[in-house]
Short mmCIF file of C-alpha atoms in Angstrom, two decimals:
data_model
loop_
_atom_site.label_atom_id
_atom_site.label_comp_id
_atom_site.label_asym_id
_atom_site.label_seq_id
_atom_site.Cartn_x
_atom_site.Cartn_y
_atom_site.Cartn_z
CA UNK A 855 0.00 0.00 0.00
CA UNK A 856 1.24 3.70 -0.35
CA UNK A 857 1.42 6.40 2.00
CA UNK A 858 -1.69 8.42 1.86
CA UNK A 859 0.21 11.06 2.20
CA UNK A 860 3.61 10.98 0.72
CA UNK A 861 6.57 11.51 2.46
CA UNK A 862 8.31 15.05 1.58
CA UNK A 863 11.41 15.07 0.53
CA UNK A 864 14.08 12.85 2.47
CA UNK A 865 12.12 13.39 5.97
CA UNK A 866 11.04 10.65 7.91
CA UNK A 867 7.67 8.75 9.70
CA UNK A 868 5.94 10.81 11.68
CA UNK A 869 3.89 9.49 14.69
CA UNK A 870 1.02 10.27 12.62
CA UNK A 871 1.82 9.43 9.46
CA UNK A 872 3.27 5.90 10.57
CA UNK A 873 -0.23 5.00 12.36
CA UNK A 874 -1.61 5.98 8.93
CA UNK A 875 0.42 3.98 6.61
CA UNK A 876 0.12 1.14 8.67
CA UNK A 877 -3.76 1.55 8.56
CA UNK A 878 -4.06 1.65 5.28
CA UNK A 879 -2.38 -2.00 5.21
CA UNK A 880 -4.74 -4.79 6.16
CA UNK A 881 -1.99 -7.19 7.10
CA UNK A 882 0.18 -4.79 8.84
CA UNK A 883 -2.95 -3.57 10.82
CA UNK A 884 -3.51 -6.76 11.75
CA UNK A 885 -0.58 -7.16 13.39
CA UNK A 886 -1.25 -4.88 16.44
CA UNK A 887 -4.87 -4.92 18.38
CA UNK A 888 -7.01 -1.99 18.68
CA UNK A 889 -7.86 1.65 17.07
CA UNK A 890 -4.85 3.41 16.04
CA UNK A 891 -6.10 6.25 17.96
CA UNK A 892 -5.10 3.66 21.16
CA UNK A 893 -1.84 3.10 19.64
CA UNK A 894 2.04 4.15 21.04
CA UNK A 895 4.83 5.39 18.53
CA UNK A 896 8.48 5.47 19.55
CA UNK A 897 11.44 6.34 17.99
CA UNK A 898 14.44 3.82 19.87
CA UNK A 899 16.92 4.12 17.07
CA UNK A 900 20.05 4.29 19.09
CA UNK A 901 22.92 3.60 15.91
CA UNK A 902 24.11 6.39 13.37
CA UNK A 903 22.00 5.54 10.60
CA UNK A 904 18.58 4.65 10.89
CA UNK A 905 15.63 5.14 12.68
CA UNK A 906 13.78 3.06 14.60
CA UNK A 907 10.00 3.15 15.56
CA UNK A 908 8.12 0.54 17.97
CA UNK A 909 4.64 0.68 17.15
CA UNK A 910 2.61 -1.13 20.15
CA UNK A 911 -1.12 -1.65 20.78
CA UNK A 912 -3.21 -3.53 23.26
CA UNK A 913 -1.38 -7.02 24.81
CA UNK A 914 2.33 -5.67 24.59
CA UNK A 915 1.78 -6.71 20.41
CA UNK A 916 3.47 -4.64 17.94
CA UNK A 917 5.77 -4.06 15.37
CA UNK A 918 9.20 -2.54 14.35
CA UNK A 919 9.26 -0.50 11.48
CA UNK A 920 13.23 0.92 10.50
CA UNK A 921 13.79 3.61 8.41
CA UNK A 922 16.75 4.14 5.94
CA UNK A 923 16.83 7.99 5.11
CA UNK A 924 19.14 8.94 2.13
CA UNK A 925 21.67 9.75 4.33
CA UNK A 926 24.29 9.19 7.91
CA UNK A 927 22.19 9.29 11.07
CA UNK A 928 24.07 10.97 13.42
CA UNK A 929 25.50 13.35 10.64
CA UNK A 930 22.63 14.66 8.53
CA UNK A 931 22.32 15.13 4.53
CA UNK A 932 25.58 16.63 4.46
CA UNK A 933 26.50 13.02 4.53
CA UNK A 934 24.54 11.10 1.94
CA UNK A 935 23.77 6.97 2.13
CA UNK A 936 21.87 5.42 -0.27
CA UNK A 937 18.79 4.42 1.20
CA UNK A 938 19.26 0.46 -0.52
CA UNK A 939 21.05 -0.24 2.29
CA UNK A 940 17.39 -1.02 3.63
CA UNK A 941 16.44 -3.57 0.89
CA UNK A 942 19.42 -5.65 1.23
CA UNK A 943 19.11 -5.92 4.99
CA UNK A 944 15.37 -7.10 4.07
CA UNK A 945 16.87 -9.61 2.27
CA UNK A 946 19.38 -10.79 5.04
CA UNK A 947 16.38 -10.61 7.44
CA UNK A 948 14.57 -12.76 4.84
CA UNK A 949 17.05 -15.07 3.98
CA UNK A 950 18.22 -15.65 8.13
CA UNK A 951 14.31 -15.89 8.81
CA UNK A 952 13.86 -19.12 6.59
CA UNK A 953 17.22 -20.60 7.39
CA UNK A 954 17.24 -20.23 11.49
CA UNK A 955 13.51 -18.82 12.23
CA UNK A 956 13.84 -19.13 16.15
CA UNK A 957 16.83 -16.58 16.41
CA UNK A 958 16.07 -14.49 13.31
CA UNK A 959 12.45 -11.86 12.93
CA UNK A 960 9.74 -12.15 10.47
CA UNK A 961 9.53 -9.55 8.20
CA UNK A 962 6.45 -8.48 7.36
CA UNK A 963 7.14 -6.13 4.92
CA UNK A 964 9.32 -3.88 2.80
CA UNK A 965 8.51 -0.48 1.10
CA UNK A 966 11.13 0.67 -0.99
CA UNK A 967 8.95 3.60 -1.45
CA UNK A 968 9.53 5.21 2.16
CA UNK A 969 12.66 2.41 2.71
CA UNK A 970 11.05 1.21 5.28
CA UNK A 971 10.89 -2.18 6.91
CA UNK A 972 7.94 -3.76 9.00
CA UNK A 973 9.25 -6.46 11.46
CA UNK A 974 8.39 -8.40 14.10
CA UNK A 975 8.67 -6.85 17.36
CA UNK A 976 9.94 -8.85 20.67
CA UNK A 977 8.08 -6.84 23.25
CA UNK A 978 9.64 -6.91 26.80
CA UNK A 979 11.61 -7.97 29.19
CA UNK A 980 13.40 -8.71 25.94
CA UNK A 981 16.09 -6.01 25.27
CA UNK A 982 18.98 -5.22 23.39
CA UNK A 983 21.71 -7.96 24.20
CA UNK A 984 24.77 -4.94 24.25
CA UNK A 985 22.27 -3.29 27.53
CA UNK A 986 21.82 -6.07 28.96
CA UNK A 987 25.88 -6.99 28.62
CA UNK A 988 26.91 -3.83 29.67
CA UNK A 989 24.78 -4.31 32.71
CA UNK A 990 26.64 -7.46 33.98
CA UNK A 991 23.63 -9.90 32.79
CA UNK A 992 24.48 -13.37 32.43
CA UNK A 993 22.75 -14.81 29.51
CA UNK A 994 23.33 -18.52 30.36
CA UNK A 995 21.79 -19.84 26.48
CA UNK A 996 23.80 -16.90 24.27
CA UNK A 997 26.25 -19.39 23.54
CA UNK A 998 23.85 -21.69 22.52
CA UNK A 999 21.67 -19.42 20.39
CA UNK A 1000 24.49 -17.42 18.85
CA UNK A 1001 26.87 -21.18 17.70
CA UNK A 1002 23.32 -22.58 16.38
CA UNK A 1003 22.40 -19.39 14.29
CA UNK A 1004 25.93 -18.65 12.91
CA UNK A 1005 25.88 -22.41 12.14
CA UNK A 1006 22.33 -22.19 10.27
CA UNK A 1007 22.83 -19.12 8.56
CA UNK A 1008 26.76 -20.33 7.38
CA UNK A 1009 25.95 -23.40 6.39
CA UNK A 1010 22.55 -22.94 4.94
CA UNK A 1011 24.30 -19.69 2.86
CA UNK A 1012 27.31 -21.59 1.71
CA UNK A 1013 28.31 -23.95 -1.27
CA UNK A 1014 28.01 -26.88 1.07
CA UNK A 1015 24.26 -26.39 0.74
CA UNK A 1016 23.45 -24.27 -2.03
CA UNK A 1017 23.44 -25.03 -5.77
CA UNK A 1018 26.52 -23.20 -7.55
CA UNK A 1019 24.51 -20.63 -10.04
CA UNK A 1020 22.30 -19.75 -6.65
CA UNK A 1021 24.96 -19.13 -4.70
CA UNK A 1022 26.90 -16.82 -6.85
CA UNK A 1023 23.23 -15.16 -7.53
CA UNK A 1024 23.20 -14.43 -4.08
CA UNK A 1025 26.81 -13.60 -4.18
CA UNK A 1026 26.30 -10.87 -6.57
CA UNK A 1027 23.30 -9.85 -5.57
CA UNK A 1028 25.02 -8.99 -2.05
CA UNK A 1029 28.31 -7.51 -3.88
CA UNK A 1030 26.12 -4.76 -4.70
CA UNK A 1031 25.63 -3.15 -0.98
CA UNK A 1032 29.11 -2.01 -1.04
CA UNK A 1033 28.09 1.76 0.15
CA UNK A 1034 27.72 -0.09 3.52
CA UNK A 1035 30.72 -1.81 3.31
CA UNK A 1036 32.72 1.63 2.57
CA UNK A 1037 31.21 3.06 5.69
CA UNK A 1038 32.33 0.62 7.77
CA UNK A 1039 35.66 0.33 6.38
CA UNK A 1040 35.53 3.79 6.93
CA UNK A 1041 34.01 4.98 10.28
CA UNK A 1042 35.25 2.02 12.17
CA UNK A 1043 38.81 0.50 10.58
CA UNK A 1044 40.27 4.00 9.31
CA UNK A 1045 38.85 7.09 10.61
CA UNK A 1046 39.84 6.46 14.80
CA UNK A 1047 43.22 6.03 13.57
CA UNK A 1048 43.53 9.40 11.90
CA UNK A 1049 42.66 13.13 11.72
CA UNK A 1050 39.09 12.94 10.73
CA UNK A 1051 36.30 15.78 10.61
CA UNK A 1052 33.99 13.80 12.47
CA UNK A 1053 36.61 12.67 15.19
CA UNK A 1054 35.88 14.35 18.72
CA UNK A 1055 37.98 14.08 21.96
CA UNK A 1056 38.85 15.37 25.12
CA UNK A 1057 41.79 18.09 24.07
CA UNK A 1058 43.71 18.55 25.73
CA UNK A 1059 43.60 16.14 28.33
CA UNK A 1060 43.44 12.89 25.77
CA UNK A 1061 45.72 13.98 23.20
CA UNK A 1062 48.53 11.97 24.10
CA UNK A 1063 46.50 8.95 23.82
CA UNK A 1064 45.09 9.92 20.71
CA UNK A 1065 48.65 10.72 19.45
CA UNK A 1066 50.03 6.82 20.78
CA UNK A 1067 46.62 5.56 18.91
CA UNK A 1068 47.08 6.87 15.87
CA UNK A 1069 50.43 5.98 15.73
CA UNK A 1070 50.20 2.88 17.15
CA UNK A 1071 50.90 0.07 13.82
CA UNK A 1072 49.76 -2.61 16.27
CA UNK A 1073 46.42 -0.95 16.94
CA UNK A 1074 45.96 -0.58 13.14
#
């Protein structure tokens, strides 16, 4: 379904608009009891890039919906992204969902239109596993959960399973997202180790350490 009212420009969801769009799906509106007037809208994104809505009616039942503007986050337009970067992690979510479904979301839907995805939505006391890390929580079935989906997912994604001319489909296919790839290479293996324009830290008190990090080869 489209937006009833389209989106202008590169902006995102509003509250309003989000209850709207998903009302105007039958499937999606299924998903999440009551009147939309009765429904909550949050924005959670905590990462650089996209945004991140919970959508939640009656029952704790709702859905995720993420949002890949045309550009960083954390940055603004000044630092464009193209906003693909949201239909190839539809077709990871896809792709993991089929091959390990108990550690991977359903997907619901994808709308190139608005580069949005509709997900399922793991209402609390789930959380995000870094939180609940960084809080000392002692998850005694993540190393259970994480060896049997990287198992699933490498296994079912490899050679050993697929036929040759689908796997190098899918290898192509994937080839493709390398915007993403550059950003990480980027933001996370080259920038911290240099003089960039995004770079902030405590001057002058942490210079030194900046100045043994960035010329430290073993840290590189």
């Amino acid at each position: 379904s489209e937006l009833p009212m389209p989106l202008s420009g590169a902006k995102g969801f509003t509250e309003e608009e989000l209850k709207r769009y998903i009302q105007g799906d039958p499937d999606l509106k299924a998903k999440i009891p009551g009147d939309a007037s009765t429904w909550s809208v949050k924005e959670v994104g905590d990462g650089n890039i996209n945004f991140v809505f919970i959508v939640e009616g009656g029952e704790g039942r709702g859905m995720v919906v993420k949002q890949a503007l045309p550009y960083v986050r954390c940055i603004g337009e000044s630092w464009p992204l193209t906003a693909d970067r949201a239909m190839f992690e539809t077709t990871a979510l896809v792709d993991g969902h089929e091959m390990c479904p108990d550690h991977v979301p359903q997907v619901y839907k994808f709308d190139k239109k608005v580069s949005a995805i509709f997900m399922e939505y793991l209402a609390p006391p789930n959380i995000i596993l870094r939180y609940g890390l960084i809080d000392g929580v002692v998850y005694l079935h993540l190393a259970d959960c994480m060896s049997t989906f990287l198992a699933a997912t490498l296994f079912k994604s490899s050679l050993f399973a697929l036929p040759s001319a689908e796997y190098r489909k899918k290898l192509a296919f994937y080839a493709d997202n390398s915007p993403m790839c550059e950003l990480t290479e980027q933001v996370i293996f080259t920038d911290p180790y240099g003089d960039a324009f995004h770079n902030r830290h405590n001057s002058p008190y942490l210079d030194a350490d900046v100045a043994d990090l960035r010329r430290g080869a073993a840290a590189k």
